[in-house]
Structure formats: structure tokens, C-alpha cells
PDB file of C-alpha atoms in Angstrom:
ATOM      1  CA  PRO A  19     -23.406  24.137 -35.200  1.00  0.00           C
ATOM      2  CA  HIS A  20     -23.907  22.016 -32.090  1.00  0.00           C
ATOM      3  CA  LEU A  21     -20.850  21.315 -29.961  1.00  0.00           C
ATOM      4  CA  THR A  22     -22.106  17.857 -28.965  1.00  0.00           C
ATOM      5  CA  PRO A  23     -25.326  15.857 -29.428  1.00  0.00           C
ATOM      6  CA  LYS A  24     -27.985  16.587 -26.855  1.00  0.00           C
ATOM      7  CA  SER A  25     -29.502  13.859 -24.741  1.00  0.00           C
ATOM      8  CA  ASN A  26     -33.267  13.337 -24.726  1.00  0.00           C
ATOM      9  CA  SER A  27     -33.191  11.362 -21.487  1.00  0.00           C
ATOM     10  CA  LYS A  28     -35.266  12.933 -18.724  1.00  0.00           C
ATOM     11  CA  ALA A  29     -33.184  11.047 -16.149  1.00  0.00           C
ATOM     12  CA  MET A  30     -30.124  12.930 -17.325  1.00  0.00           C
ATOM     13  CA  ALA A  31     -31.834  16.316 -17.658  1.00  0.00           C
ATOM     14  CA  VAL A  32     -29.675  19.183 -16.443  1.00  0.00           C
ATOM     15  CA  THR A  33     -31.053  21.370 -13.656  1.00  0.00           C
ATOM     16  CA  TRP A  34     -28.873  24.429 -13.257  1.00  0.00           C
ATOM     17  CA  PRO A  35     -28.544  26.040  -9.817  1.00  0.00           C
ATOM     18  CA  LYS A  36     -29.560  29.499  -8.681  1.00  0.00           C
ATOM     19  CA  TRP A  37     -26.565  31.422  -9.931  1.00  0.00           C
ATOM     20  CA  ASP A  38     -26.860  34.318  -7.493  1.00  0.00           C
ATOM     21  CA  LYS A  39     -26.070  31.939  -4.601  1.00  0.00           C
ATOM     22  CA  PHE A  40     -22.541  31.494  -5.950  1.00  0.00           C
ATOM     23  CA  GLU A  41     -22.056  35.242  -6.238  1.00  0.00           C
ATOM     24  CA  GLU A  42     -23.081  35.579  -2.581  1.00  0.00           C
ATOM     25  CA  TYR A  43     -20.646  32.882  -1.465  1.00  0.00           C
ATOM     26  CA  VAL A  44     -17.790  35.001  -2.827  1.00  0.00           C
ATOM     27  CA  SER A  45     -19.046  38.495  -1.975  1.00  0.00           C
ATOM     28  CA  LYS A  46     -19.978  37.524   1.603  1.00  0.00           C
ATOM     29  CA  ASP A  47     -16.985  35.215   2.098  1.00  0.00           C
ATOM     30  CA  ARG A  48     -19.216  32.213   2.853  1.00  0.00           C
ATOM     31  CA  LEU A  49     -17.190  29.698   0.849  1.00  0.00           C
ATOM     32  CA  MET A  50     -16.807  27.344   3.813  1.00  0.00           C
ATOM     33  CA  SER A  51     -20.562  26.701   3.562  1.00  0.00           C
ATOM     34  CA  ALA A  52     -20.595  26.103  -0.212  1.00  0.00           C
ATOM     35  CA  ASN A  53     -19.804  22.370  -0.282  1.00  0.00           C
ATOM     36  CA  SER A  54     -23.284  21.100  -1.178  1.00  0.00           C
ATOM     37  CA  ASP A  55     -23.874  23.711  -3.875  1.00  0.00           C
ATOM     38  CA  PHE A  56     -20.468  23.038  -5.416  1.00  0.00           C
ATOM     39  CA  GLN A  57     -21.250  19.308  -5.464  1.00  0.00           C
ATOM     40  CA  GLU A  58     -24.573  19.976  -7.169  1.00  0.00           C
ATOM     41  CA  PHE A  59     -22.968  22.282  -9.747  1.00  0.00           C
ATOM     42  CA  LYS A  60     -20.302  19.628 -10.406  1.00  0.00           C
ATOM     43  CA  LYS A  61     -22.995  17.014 -10.981  1.00  0.00           C
ATOM     44  CA  GLN A  62     -24.834  19.186 -13.499  1.00  0.00           C
ATOM     45  CA  VAL A  63     -21.649  20.178 -15.334  1.00  0.00           C
ATOM     46  CA  LEU A  64     -20.456  16.593 -15.721  1.00  0.00           C
ATOM     47  CA  LYS A  65     -23.741  15.349 -17.156  1.00  0.00           C
ATOM     48  CA  ALA A  66     -24.417  18.406 -19.348  1.00  0.00           C
ATOM     49  CA  SER A  67     -23.616  18.514 -23.056  1.00  0.00           C
ATOM     50  CA  LEU A  68     -21.247  21.226 -24.239  1.00  0.00           C
ATOM     51  CA  ASP A  69     -24.218  22.943 -25.887  1.00  0.00           C
ATOM     52  CA  GLU A  70     -26.067  23.030 -22.576  1.00  0.00           C
ATOM     53  CA  ILE A  71     -23.046  24.557 -20.849  1.00  0.00           C
ATOM     54  CA  ASP A  72     -22.620  27.050 -23.702  1.00  0.00           C
ATOM     55  CA  ALA A  73     -26.228  28.173 -23.217  1.00  0.00           C
ATOM     56  CA  GLN A  74     -25.306  29.287 -19.679  1.00  0.00           C
ATOM     57  CA  ALA A  75     -22.251  31.321 -20.742  1.00  0.00           C
ATOM     58  CA  LYS A  76     -23.685  34.563 -19.333  1.00  0.00           C
ATOM     59  CA  HIS A  77     -23.093  33.074 -15.875  1.00  0.00           C
ATOM     60  CA  ALA A  78     -19.483  32.133 -16.623  1.00  0.00           C
ATOM     61  CA  PRO A  79     -17.866  35.207 -14.974  1.00  0.00           C
ATOM     62  CA  VAL A  80     -19.652  34.521 -11.681  1.00  0.00           C
ATOM     63  CA  MET A  81     -18.846  30.818 -11.748  1.00  0.00           C
ATOM     64  CA  TRP A  82     -15.171  31.265 -12.624  1.00  0.00           C
ATOM     65  CA  ASP A  83     -14.859  33.724  -9.745  1.00  0.00           C
ATOM     66  CA  PHE A  84     -16.549  31.252  -7.407  1.00  0.00           C
ATOM     67  CA  LEU A  85     -14.503  28.259  -8.553  1.00  0.00           C
ATOM     68  CA  VAL A  86     -11.155  29.995  -8.070  1.00  0.00           C
ATOM     69  CA  ALA A  87     -12.194  31.273  -4.628  1.00  0.00           C
ATOM     70  CA  PHE A  88     -13.551  27.830  -3.677  1.00  0.00           C
ATOM     71  CA  ALA A  89     -10.353  26.139  -4.868  1.00  0.00           C
ATOM     72  CA  ALA A  90      -8.312  28.438  -2.628  1.00  0.00           C
ATOM     73  CA  LYS A  91     -10.134  27.204   0.485  1.00  0.00           C
ATOM     74  CA  LYS A  92     -11.163  23.635  -0.345  1.00  0.00           C
ATOM     75  CA  ALA A  93      -8.177  21.350  -0.918  1.00  0.00           C
ATOM     76  CA  PHE A  94     -10.404  18.342  -0.208  1.00  0.00           C
ATOM     77  CA  TYR A  95     -12.326  19.003  -3.448  1.00  0.00           C
ATOM     78  CA  ARG A  96      -9.190  19.385  -5.580  1.00  0.00           C
ATOM     79  CA  SER A  97      -9.957  16.463  -7.924  1.00  0.00           C
ATOM     80  CA  LEU A  98     -13.556  17.548  -8.524  1.00  0.00           C
ATOM     81  CA  ILE A  99     -12.549  21.189  -9.052  1.00  0.00           C
ATOM     82  CA  ILE A 100     -10.063  20.101 -11.738  1.00  0.00           C
ATOM     83  CA  GLN A 101     -12.783  17.989 -13.377  1.00  0.00           C
ATOM     84  CA  VAL A 102     -15.153  20.958 -13.498  1.00  0.00           C
ATOM     85  CA  PHE A 103     -12.428  23.184 -14.968  1.00  0.00           C
ATOM     86  CA  ASN A 104     -11.670  20.567 -17.624  1.00  0.00           C
ATOM     87  CA  LYS A 105     -15.314  20.301 -18.734  1.00  0.00           C
ATOM     88  CA  LEU A 106     -16.022  24.041 -18.720  1.00  0.00           C
ATOM     89  CA  LEU A 107     -12.826  24.753 -20.656  1.00  0.00           C
ATOM     90  CA  GLN A 108     -14.104  22.560 -23.490  1.00  0.00           C
ATOM     91  CA  VAL A 109     -16.667  25.310 -24.209  1.00  0.00           C
ATOM     92  CA  PRO A 110     -15.292  28.299 -26.200  1.00  0.00           C
ATOM     93  CA  SER A 111     -17.694  30.810 -24.650  1.00  0.00           C
ATOM     94  CA  TRP A 112     -16.532  29.861 -21.147  1.00  0.00           C
ATOM     95  CA  VAL A 113     -12.898  30.082 -22.243  1.00  0.00           C
ATOM     96  CA  ALA A 114     -13.610  33.578 -23.592  1.00  0.00           C
ATOM     97  CA  ALA A 115     -15.152  34.578 -20.253  1.00  0.00           C
ATOM     98  CA  TRP A 116     -12.035  33.334 -18.479  1.00  0.00           C
ATOM     99  CA  GLU A 117      -9.724  35.263 -20.781  1.00  0.00           C
ATOM    100  CA  ALA A 118     -11.763  38.457 -20.416  1.00  0.00           C
ATOM    101  CA  ASN A 119     -11.272  38.711 -16.649  1.00  0.00           C
ATOM    102  CA  PRO A 120      -7.807  40.051 -15.650  1.00  0.00           C
ATOM    103  CA  GLN A 121      -8.730  40.131 -11.938  1.00  0.00           C
ATOM    104  CA  LEU A 122      -9.409  36.395 -12.102  1.00  0.00           C
ATOM    105  CA  HIS A 123      -5.916  35.800 -13.453  1.00  0.00           C
ATOM    106  CA  ASP A 124      -4.433  37.602 -10.449  1.00  0.00           C
ATOM    107  CA  LYS A 125      -6.466  35.408  -8.081  1.00  0.00           C
ATOM    108  CA  VAL A 126      -5.297  32.217  -9.784  1.00  0.00           C
ATOM    109  CA  LYS A 127      -1.697  33.154  -9.054  1.00  0.00           C
ATOM    110  CA  THR A 128      -2.503  33.056  -5.310  1.00  0.00           C
ATOM    111  CA  LEU A 129      -3.517  29.372  -5.430  1.00  0.00           C
ATOM    112  CA  HIS A 130      -1.145  26.662  -4.240  1.00  0.00           C
ATOM    113  CA  GLU A 131       1.439  26.266  -7.020  1.00  0.00           C
ATOM    114  CA  ASP A 132       0.718  22.555  -7.375  1.00  0.00           C
ATOM    115  CA  LEU A 133      -2.946  23.344  -8.057  1.00  0.00           C
ATOM    116  CA  GLN A 134      -1.983  26.072 -10.540  1.00  0.00           C
ATOM    117  CA  ILE A 135       0.034  23.447 -12.421  1.00  0.00           C
ATOM    118  CA  ALA A 136      -2.916  21.015 -12.505  1.00  0.00           C
ATOM    119  CA  LEU A 137      -5.378  23.671 -13.683  1.00  0.00           C
ATOM    120  CA  GLY A 138      -2.927  25.019 -16.247  1.00  0.00           C
ATOM    121  CA  ALA A 139      -2.536  21.519 -17.673  1.00  0.00           C
ATOM    122  CA  GLN A 140      -6.244  21.478 -18.556  1.00  0.00           C
ATOM    123  CA  HIS A 141      -6.129  24.374 -21.066  1.00  0.00           C
ATOM    124  CA  GLU A 142      -3.691  26.882 -22.540  1.00  0.00           C
ATOM    125  CA  ALA A 143      -5.992  29.754 -21.532  1.00  0.00           C
ATOM    126  CA  VAL A 144      -5.344  28.947 -17.872  1.00  0.00           C
ATOM    127  CA  GLN A 145      -1.625  28.576 -18.525  1.00  0.00           C
ATOM    128  CA  LYS A 146      -1.570  32.274 -19.441  1.00  0.00           C
ATOM    129  CA  SER A 147      -2.964  33.081 -15.977  1.00  0.00           C
ATOM    130  CA  ILE A 148      -0.703  31.058 -13.683  1.00  0.00           C
ATOM    131  CA  ALA A 149       2.607  32.079 -12.110  1.00  0.00           C
ATOM    132  CA  PRO A 150       5.762  31.690 -14.280  1.00  0.00           C
ATOM    133  CA  SER A 151       7.193  29.028 -11.956  1.00  0.00           C
ATOM    134  CA  ALA A 152       3.963  26.994 -12.246  1.00  0.00           C
ATOM    135  CA  LEU A 153       3.921  27.411 -16.018  1.00  0.00           C
ATOM    136  CA  LYS A 154       7.393  25.884 -16.282  1.00  0.00           C
ATOM    137  CA  ALA A 155       6.175  22.781 -14.429  1.00  0.00           C
ATOM    138  CA  VAL A 156       2.940  22.161 -16.404  1.00  0.00           C
ATOM    139  CA  ALA A 157       4.658  19.568 -18.610  1.00  0.00           C
ATOM    140  CA  MET A 158       5.500  17.604 -15.451  1.00  0.00           C
ATOM    141  CA  VAL A 159       1.960  17.559 -14.064  1.00  0.00           C
ATOM    142  CA  ARG A 160       1.017  14.418 -12.138  1.00  0.00           C
ATOM    143  CA  LYS A 161      -0.118  11.581 -14.406  1.00  0.00           C
ATOM    144  CA  GLU A 162      -3.539  11.408 -12.761  1.00  0.00           C
ATOM    145  CA  GLU A 163      -4.087  15.142 -13.402  1.00  0.00           C
ATOM    146  CA  ARG A 164      -3.331  15.133 -17.117  1.00  0.00           C
ATOM    147  CA  PRO A 165      -6.385  16.090 -19.200  1.00  0.00           C
ATOM    148  CA  GLU A 166      -6.906  12.600 -20.614  1.00  0.00           C
ATOM    149  CA  GLU A 167      -6.816  11.064 -17.124  1.00  0.00           C
ATOM    150  CA  ILE A 168      -9.101  13.763 -15.738  1.00  0.00           C
ATOM    151  CA  ARG A 169     -11.675  12.944 -18.418  1.00  0.00           C
ATOM    152  CA  ILE A 170     -11.625   9.293 -17.373  1.00  0.00           C
ATOM    153  CA  ALA A 171     -12.141  10.413 -13.758  1.00  0.00           C
ATOM    154  CA  MET A 172     -14.980  12.674 -14.921  1.00  0.00           C
ATOM    155  CA  GLU A 173     -16.776   9.732 -16.513  1.00  0.00           C
ATOM    156  CA  ARG A 174     -16.403   7.688 -13.312  1.00  0.00           C
ATOM    157  CA  GLU A 175     -17.782  10.589 -11.287  1.00  0.00           C
ATOM    158  CA  ARG A 176     -20.688  11.063 -13.718  1.00  0.00           C
ATOM    159  CA  MET A 177     -21.553   7.365 -13.429  1.00  0.00           C
ATOM    160  CA  VAL A 178     -21.484   7.548  -9.631  1.00  0.00           C
ATOM    161  CA  ASP A 179     -23.752  10.604  -9.667  1.00  0.00           C
ATOM    162  CA  ALA A 180     -26.191   8.816 -11.996  1.00  0.00           C
ATOM    163  CA  ILE A 181     -26.305   5.754  -9.720  1.00  0.00           C
ATOM    164  CA  LYS A 182     -26.932   7.955  -6.669  1.00  0.00           C
ATOM    165  CA  GLU A 183     -29.757   9.694  -8.538  1.00  0.00           C
ATOM    166  CA  GLU A 184     -31.218   6.324  -9.530  1.00  0.00           C
ATOM    167  CA  ASP A 185     -30.840   5.008  -5.987  1.00  0.00           C
ATOM    168  CA  ALA A 186     -32.569   8.038  -4.465  1.00  0.00           C
ATOM    169  CA  ALA A 187     -35.687   7.028  -6.420  1.00  0.00           C
ATOM    170  CA  THR A 188     -35.925   3.730  -4.470  1.00  0.00           C
ATOM    171  CA  PRO A 189     -37.634   3.658  -1.021  1.00  0.00           C
ATOM    172  CA  SER A 190     -34.516   2.620   0.933  1.00  0.00           C
ATOM    173  CA  GLY A 191     -32.324   4.968  -1.096  1.00  0.00           C
ATOM    174  CA  ALA A 192     -34.643   7.912  -0.465  1.00  0.00           C
ATOM    175  CA  ILE A 193     -34.450   7.314   3.297  1.00  0.00           C
ATOM    176  CA  GLU A 194     -30.644   7.172   3.190  1.00  0.00           C
ATOM    177  CA  ALA A 195     -30.433  10.308   1.045  1.00  0.00           C
ATOM    178  CA  LYS A 196     -32.633  12.176   3.526  1.00  0.00           C
ATOM    179  CA  HIS A 197     -30.407  11.165   6.446  1.00  0.00           C
ATOM    180  CA  ALA A 198     -27.266  12.065   4.501  1.00  0.00           C
ATOM    181  CA  PHE A 199     -28.671  15.508   3.701  1.00  0.00           C
ATOM    182  CA  GLY A 200     -29.407  16.090   7.355  1.00  0.00           C
ATOM    183  CA  ALA A 201     -25.861  15.189   8.318  1.00  0.00           C
ATOM    184  CA  ASP A 202     -24.361  17.443   5.653  1.00  0.00           C
ATOM    185  CA  SER A 203     -26.456  20.429   6.688  1.00  0.00           C
ATOM    186  CA  VAL A 204     -25.049  20.567  10.234  1.00  0.00           C
ATOM    187  CA  GLY A 205     -22.335  23.006   9.189  1.00  0.00           C
ATOM    188  CA  PRO A 206     -18.990  23.437   7.454  1.00  0.00           C
ATOM    189  CA  ILE A 207     -15.811  21.674   8.511  1.00  0.00           C
ATOM    190  CA  ALA A 208     -13.900  23.959  10.843  1.00  0.00           C
ATOM    191  CA  GLU A 209     -10.504  23.327   9.294  1.00  0.00           C
ATOM    192  CA  GLU A 210      -9.728  22.228   5.750  1.00  0.00           C
ATOM    193  CA  PRO A 211      -6.989  19.633   5.152  1.00  0.00           C
ATOM    194  CA  GLU A 212      -3.780  20.462   3.311  1.00  0.00           C
ATOM    195  CA  GLU A 213      -3.219  19.278  -0.290  1.00  0.00           C
ATOM    196  CA  GLU A 214      -1.408  15.994   0.504  1.00  0.00           C
ATOM    197  CA  GLU A 215      -3.714  15.175   3.397  1.00  0.00           C
ATOM    198  CA  ALA A 216      -6.748  15.823   1.180  1.00  0.00           C
ATOM    199  CA  ALA A 217      -5.435  13.462  -1.519  1.00  0.00           C
ATOM    200  CA  ALA A 218      -4.887  10.723   1.068  1.00  0.00           C
ATOM    201  CA  ALA A 219      -8.371  11.310   2.482  1.00  0.00           C
ATOM    202  CA  ALA A 220      -9.867  10.957  -1.012  1.00  0.00           C
ATOM    203  CA  LEU A 221      -8.205   7.551  -1.435  1.00  0.00           C
ATOM    204  CA  ARG A 222      -9.456   6.459   1.977  1.00  0.00           C
ATOM    205  CA  GLY A 223     -12.911   7.598   0.911  1.00  0.00           C
ATOM    206  CA  ASP A 224     -12.732   5.426  -2.226  1.00  0.00           C
ATOM    207  CA  LEU A 225     -11.787   2.389  -0.165  1.00  0.00           C
ATOM    208  CA  ALA A 226     -14.525   3.174   2.356  1.00  0.00           C
ATOM    209  CA  ALA A 227     -17.068   3.306  -0.497  1.00  0.00           C
ATOM    210  CA  LEU A 228     -15.979  -0.153  -1.666  1.00  0.00           C
ATOM    211  CA  GLN A 229     -16.170  -1.514   1.873  1.00  0.00           C
ATOM    212  CA  GLU A 230     -19.623   0.002   2.338  1.00  0.00           C
ATOM    213  CA  GLY A 231     -20.788  -1.684  -0.876  1.00  0.00           C
ATOM    214  CA  ILE A 232     -19.350  -5.039   0.207  1.00  0.00           C
ATOM    215  CA  ASP A 233     -20.945  -4.727   3.652  1.00  0.00           C
ATOM    216  CA  ALA A 234     -24.301  -3.909   2.060  1.00  0.00           C
ATOM    217  CA  ALA A 235     -24.064  -6.887  -0.324  1.00  0.00           C
ATOM    218  CA  THR A 236     -22.969  -9.368   2.357  1.00  0.00           C
ATOM    219  CA  GLY A 237     -25.767  -8.121   4.605  1.00  0.00           C
ATOM    220  CA  ILE A 238     -28.402  -9.373   2.150  1.00  0.00           C
ATOM    221  CA  ASP A 239     -28.737 -12.903   3.460  1.00  0.00           C
ATOM    222  CA  ASP A 240     -32.395 -13.756   2.925  1.00  0.00           C
ATOM    223  CA  ALA A 241     -35.210 -13.185   0.432  1.00  0.00           C
ATOM    224  CA  ALA A 242     -36.936 -10.510   2.517  1.00  0.00           C
ATOM    225  CA  LYS A 243     -33.770  -8.400   2.723  1.00  0.00           C
ATOM    226  CA  MET A 244     -33.211  -8.864  -1.015  1.00  0.00           C
ATOM    227  CA  ASP A 245     -36.721  -7.574  -1.724  1.00  0.00           C
ATOM    228  CA  SER A 246     -36.420  -4.557   0.561  1.00  0.00           C
ATOM    229  CA  GLY A 247     -32.777  -3.589   0.132  1.00  0.00           C
ATOM    230  CA  GLY A 248     -31.234  -5.542  -2.728  1.00  0.00           C
ATOM    231  CA  ILE A 249     -31.253  -2.674  -5.233  1.00  0.00           C
ATOM    232  CA  ASN A 250     -29.813  -0.261  -2.684  1.00  0.00           C
ATOM    233  CA  ALA A 251     -27.024  -2.736  -1.811  1.00  0.00           C
ATOM    234  CA  LEU A 252     -26.252  -3.304  -5.477  1.00  0.00           C
ATOM    235  CA  ASN A 253     -26.013   0.438  -6.096  1.00  0.00           C
ATOM    236  CA  LYS A 254     -23.588   0.858  -3.194  1.00  0.00           C
ATOM    237  CA  LEU A 255     -21.465  -1.958  -4.583  1.00  0.00           C
ATOM    238  CA  ARG A 256     -21.508  -0.381  -8.053  1.00  0.00           C
ATOM    239  CA  ILE A 257     -20.371   2.958  -6.632  1.00  0.00           C
ATOM    240  CA  GLY A 258     -17.569   1.366  -4.623  1.00  0.00           C
ATOM    241  CA  CYS A 259     -16.296  -0.576  -7.631  1.00  0.00           C
ATOM    242  CA  ILE A 260     -16.369   2.482  -9.883  1.00  0.00           C
ATOM    243  CA  ARG A 261     -14.571   4.660  -7.358  1.00  0.00           C
ATOM    244  CA  CYS A 262     -11.847   2.058  -6.811  1.00  0.00           C
ATOM    245  CA  ALA A 263     -11.367   1.215 -10.501  1.00  0.00           C
ATOM    246  CA  GLY A 264      -7.643   1.094 -11.225  1.00  0.00           C
ATOM    247  CA  ASN A 265      -6.684   0.523  -7.582  1.00  0.00           C
ATOM    248  CA  GLU A 266      -6.283  -3.250  -7.612  1.00  0.00           C
ATOM    249  CA  GLU A 267      -4.796  -3.258  -4.120  1.00  0.00           C
ATOM    250  CA  PHE A 268      -8.143  -2.118  -2.685  1.00  0.00           C
ATOM    251  CA  PHE A 269      -9.898  -5.145  -4.179  1.00  0.00           C
ATOM    252  CA  GLN A 270      -7.095  -7.403  -2.952  1.00  0.00           C
ATOM    253  CA  GLU A 271      -7.709  -6.160   0.594  1.00  0.00           C
ATOM    254  CA  GLU A 272     -11.330  -7.311   0.388  1.00  0.00           C
ATOM    255  CA  LEU A 273     -10.659 -10.639  -1.360  1.00  0.00           C
ATOM    256  CA  ASP A 274     -12.017 -12.709   1.545  1.00  0.00           C
ATOM    257  CA  HIS A 275     -15.487 -11.322   0.841  1.00  0.00           C
ATOM    258  CA  ALA A 276     -15.452 -12.311  -2.850  1.00  0.00           C
ATOM    259  CA  PRO A 277     -17.488 -15.571  -2.538  1.00  0.00           C
ATOM    260  CA  THR A 278     -20.254 -13.860  -0.550  1.00  0.00           C
ATOM    261  CA  VAL A 279     -20.387 -10.900  -2.914  1.00  0.00           C
ATOM    262  CA  PHE A 280     -20.568 -13.143  -6.006  1.00  0.00           C
ATOM    263  CA  ASN A 281     -23.314 -15.151  -4.309  1.00  0.00           C
ATOM    264  CA  PHE A 282     -25.247 -11.884  -3.783  1.00  0.00           C
ATOM    265  CA  LEU A 283     -24.786 -10.891  -7.436  1.00  0.00           C
ATOM    266  CA  MET A 284     -26.022 -14.286  -8.660  1.00  0.00           C
TER     267      MET A 284
END
């Protein structure tokens, strides 16, 4: 039986990565350079059906090994790592691959205890792998890292990814995506932030996305700009609003721009 209905939409078609790249990141200790490939894997996982993920179960041992190693070095990606764990752990074959790897369980115990708690909260299989002190605290996991809240965050992230994909198909969006790729390919960040600093940076990033969307919308002040960049501006505004959903104070900060933004939307 199917785990979930499959989508027939070409726009949402899943394109899995080259799996051997992730094995190399771990074996050659190149995790600091894995940001883009992790982001791409995250995007595919979040839009894939459970059946599509199940079909890739033979790659589960490699990916679990990569994800735990990546989590150990990349506090900035904490939220996205938890989202990926949550989705993969909905697939029995991936859970079985997790349970079948004792060495992986030892590695999990070396993660920051707060992250062990968050990952353990996603599935009982992970709870069996974390340190006893972390296991005792799973019931007190942060509200925003409870499975039901993570799944809401996953849907927001999936929507943002879909908008970015849609935007990249427009002329102005394609140019921006090309420039963004060039900037990202310069090299890894020399020093990763700590857990609390990473969480604060993520919130600042959400606010920055909203501000970027507002700036793009308010910058469309004539018909020519609307024709050439209106869709791109709208997509930026959509992304900013999705990322800041639930943080009313962010919208309050930008209240002065409301009339101009509504004028753009109308």
C-alpha cells in the first residue's frame, strides 16, 4: 500500500541528489562545504511524498550518517535539520535504517544535548539513541521543536522553496538566482555560530526577508517597473510573509509601509 498519494505535478517533481557526494562529505571531513547540497536535499525531502522517500531507502544509511555529522558542525541549520529528521522518520524503511546502525547511535550522543532532545522528540527510535540525560528532558522540549510545530514549519519551508523555484523561472528571478549562487560558492563560513546565536540569527534572517519583500514592493512605483519586476517583488513579499508568520511584532515594526505595500498589491 502507498504511504501517501503521489503528486502528478511536474513543478513539484522530486530530483534526488548524487548520493555519493554526501558519503564523501563525511569520509573526507568536508562538511563545512556541504551547505548548498544539504539545502538541496532538504528541499527535495520536504516536497517528496513518503512513497518517494521510501523508494530511496537504500541510501538511508549514508544520509543518516551525513545528517548527524552535519548537525554536529552546523548549528545555523538546526531548524532545517530537525525538519528533515521529522520527515524522514515518517518513513518506516528509514526508521529501520536508523535502528540498524549502532555506530550512528554513538555519534548522536556526541551532539549538543539540546539538539539531542529536539531530535529525540521527533521519534521514539531516536530517543533510544540519545544520552540518558537528554532522554529525561524530551518531554520538556521547546514548544517550537515539538513534532506538530515542526510540521507546520516544514510546510512554511516547502512553500518558500516552491516560490523560489517559481521565481527562478522568471527573467529577473533567474538573474538574481545566478548572482546568489555565485555568492554562495565563494566558500564555507570560517566559524559556525553557537546554538543560541544561530537561533537569533535565524530570526534576524526572517525579519530581513520580510524587509526585503517590502523594499521590493515599495520599489515598484511605475508601470514599467511593474512589468519588468512585479512578479519578482511579489514573490519576495510572499516569502517574507511566510517566514514571519506567527511573529506579529515583525509586521508591527514595518507598519509604516503598509499603505504602500497594499497599493502595490492592488
